[in-house]
Coordinates of C-alpha atoms in Angstrom, one line a residue:
M1 CA 3.2 -0.8 9.0
K2 CA 0.0 -2.9 9.3
K3 CA 0.4 -5.8 7.0
A4 CA 2.4 -7.3 4.1
D5 CA 1.4 -9.6 1.2
I6 CA 4.4 -11.5 0.0
T7 CA 4.8 -13.9 -3.0
Q8 CA 8.1 -15.7 -3.6
N9 CA 9.8 -18.2 -5.8
I10 CA 11.1 -20.7 -3.2
K11 CA 13.7 -22.0 -5.6
T12 CA 15.4 -18.5 -5.4
V13 CA 14.3 -17.0 -2.0
N14 CA 12.5 -18.0 1.2
T15 CA 10.9 -15.2 3.2
S16 CA 9.0 -14.6 6.4
V17 CA 7.5 -11.5 8.0
T18 CA 6.0 -11.1 11.5
F19 CA 4.2 -8.1 13.0
R20 CA 4.2 -7.3 16.7
K21 CA 3.3 -4.3 18.8
C22 CA 6.0 -1.6 18.9
G23 CA 6.8 -1.0 22.5
S24 CA 3.8 0.4 24.4
S25 CA 2.2 1.8 21.2
T26 CA -1.2 0.7 20.4
I27 CA -0.9 1.8 16.8
K28 CA 2.6 1.0 15.6
N29 CA 3.9 -2.4 14.8
T30 CA 7.4 -3.8 14.8
V31 CA 8.2 -5.7 11.5
D32 CA 10.5 -8.7 11.7
F33 CA 11.5 -9.6 8.1
R34 CA 13.8 -12.4 7.0
I35 CA 14.7 -13.4 3.5
E36 CA 17.0 -16.2 2.6
A37 CA 18.7 -16.2 -0.8
I38 CA 18.9 -19.9 -1.8
E39 CA 21.2 -19.3 -4.7
P40 CA 23.5 -16.5 -5.8
I41 CA 21.5 -13.8 -7.5
P42 CA 23.5 -12.2 -10.4
D43 CA 23.5 -8.5 -11.3
V44 CA 21.4 -9.0 -14.4
M45 CA 18.6 -10.7 -12.4
V46 CA 17.8 -7.9 -10.0
R47 CA 15.4 -5.1 -10.7
V48 CA 13.5 -3.4 -7.9
S49 CA 10.2 -1.5 -8.4
T50 CA 9.2 0.8 -5.6
I51 CA 5.6 1.9 -6.1
Y52 CA 3.7 4.1 -3.6
Y53 CA -0.1 4.3 -3.6
V54 CA -2.4 6.5 -1.7
P55 CA -6.1 5.5 -1.4
N56 CA -8.8 7.0 -3.6
L57 CA -12.1 8.3 -2.2
V58 CA -13.5 4.8 -1.7
G59 CA -10.3 3.6 0.0
K60 CA -8.8 1.5 -2.9
H61 CA -5.1 1.7 -3.6
E62 CA -5.3 1.9 -7.4
K63 CA -3.4 4.9 -8.7
A64 CA 0.4 5.0 -8.1
F65 CA 1.6 8.3 -6.6
Y66 CA 5.3 7.3 -7.0
N67 CA 6.6 4.6 -9.4
R68 CA 10.2 3.9 -10.0
T69 CA 12.0 0.7 -11.3
I70 CA 15.8 0.5 -11.2
N71 CA 18.5 -2.2 -11.4
F72 CA 19.1 -3.1 -7.7
C73 CA 22.8 -3.7 -8.2
T74 CA 23.2 -0.3 -9.8
Y75 CA 21.5 1.1 -6.7
L76 CA 23.9 -0.7 -4.4
R77 CA 26.9 0.7 -6.3
K78 CA 25.4 4.2 -6.6
P79 CA 22.8 4.7 -3.8
F80 CA 21.9 8.3 -4.9
T81 CA 20.3 6.9 -8.1
D82 CA 17.0 6.6 -6.2
R83 CA 16.4 9.0 -3.3
V84 CA 13.3 7.2 -1.8
L85 CA 14.9 3.8 -2.0
K86 CA 18.0 5.1 -0.4
I87 CA 16.1 6.6 2.6
I88 CA 14.2 3.3 3.1
Y89 CA 17.1 1.0 2.5
E90 CA 19.5 2.8 4.8
H91 CA 16.8 2.8 7.6
L92 CA 16.3 -1.0 7.1
D93 CA 20.0 -1.8 6.9
Q94 CA 20.7 0.1 10.1
R95 CA 18.2 -2.3 11.8
G96 CA 19.3 -5.5 10.2
N97 CA 21.7 -6.8 7.6
L98 CA 20.8 -6.4 4.0
P99 CA 22.8 -7.1 0.8
K100 CA 25.6 -4.6 0.3
R101 CA 26.9 -5.7 -3.2
C102 CA 26.1 -7.8 -6.2
P103 CA 25.9 -10.6 -7.0
I104 CA 23.8 -11.2 -4.0
A105 CA 25.4 -14.1 -2.1
P106 CA 23.3 -17.0 -0.8
G107 CA 22.5 -16.3 2.9
T108 CA 20.0 -14.8 5.3
Y109 CA 19.2 -11.1 5.3
T110 CA 17.0 -9.5 7.9
F111 CA 15.6 -6.3 9.4
K112 CA 13.5 -5.4 12.5
T113 CA 12.0 -2.0 12.7
C114 CA 9.0 0.1 13.8
F115 CA 9.7 2.5 10.9
D116 CA 10.1 5.4 13.3
G117 CA 12.1 8.4 12.2
I118 CA 12.2 7.8 8.4
Q119 CA 12.6 11.2 6.8
V120 CA 10.6 10.7 3.6
P121 CA 10.5 13.5 1.0
S122 CA 7.9 16.2 1.8
F123 CA 6.0 15.5 -1.4
F124 CA 4.7 12.2 0.1
P125 CA 1.3 12.9 1.6
E126 CA 0.3 12.0 5.1
S127 CA -2.0 9.1 4.4
S128 CA -2.6 5.4 4.5
F129 CA -0.6 3.8 1.8
R130 CA 0.5 0.7 -0.1
I131 CA 4.1 0.3 -1.2
D132 CA 5.0 -2.5 -3.6
V133 CA 8.5 -3.9 -3.9
Y134 CA 9.3 -6.4 -6.7
F135 CA 12.5 -8.2 -7.6
R136 CA 12.5 -9.5 -11.2
R137 CA 14.5 -11.5 -13.6
P138 CA 15.3 -9.9 -16.9
N139 CA 12.3 -11.6 -18.5
S140 CA 10.1 -9.8 -15.9
A141 CA 9.2 -13.0 -14.0
P142 CA 9.3 -11.8 -10.4
F143 CA 11.1 -14.1 -7.9
F144 CA 10.0 -11.8 -5.0
Q145 CA 7.0 -9.5 -4.8
S146 CA 5.6 -7.7 -1.8
S147 CA 2.9 -5.2 -1.0
W148 CA 3.3 -3.4 2.4
F149 CA 0.3 -1.5 3.9
G150 CA 0.6 1.2 6.6
E151 CA 0.0 4.8 7.5
M152 CA 2.3 7.7 7.0
R153 CA 2.0 10.3 9.7
K154 CA 4.4 13.3 10.1
E155 CA 5.8 13.5 13.6
S156 CA 6.2 16.9 15.2

C-alpha cells in the first residue's frame, strides 16, 4: 500500500492513517489505521462499496475491474456474501480490532498491517491498483469514503 485518500463526516466517524516502512523492505509500507465511531451506527446506515481499479495505458485508474456494494451488517452476519471483502476483512481483523456485529457500537477500531500474505482471487491481475471503500447512509450520503493505492504482486 502506498497511499490513502480519506474523507469523513466527523459527526459520525473520526479517522487517521499512517504509512511507515514495513521492516527492512524498501517497497512495502505498514499501514496504521484508526477509526473512531462517535455515535452508534445502525444496520440500515451501513453499505460498503469495494471497487478495484487497474490503470489504463496512460496510468489513470478510471475503469473498475471489480465493483461490489453490499450491506455491511449483512456481511458481518454472513461473511461469505462477498468473497473479496471476506479475504480483506479477515486479514485486517487479525491485525487489529474491527466491528464484529451491528449496530456498530461507538468506540475505536484499528488495524496495522503490511498486507503480506493476502490470498486474493486469481482473477485479480498483478498491477498497480486503487481500491475504494465507502460507507453510506440509506440516502447515499457517505459518512466515510476512502481510496487506497498500492501494487499487487504475486509472491512465489
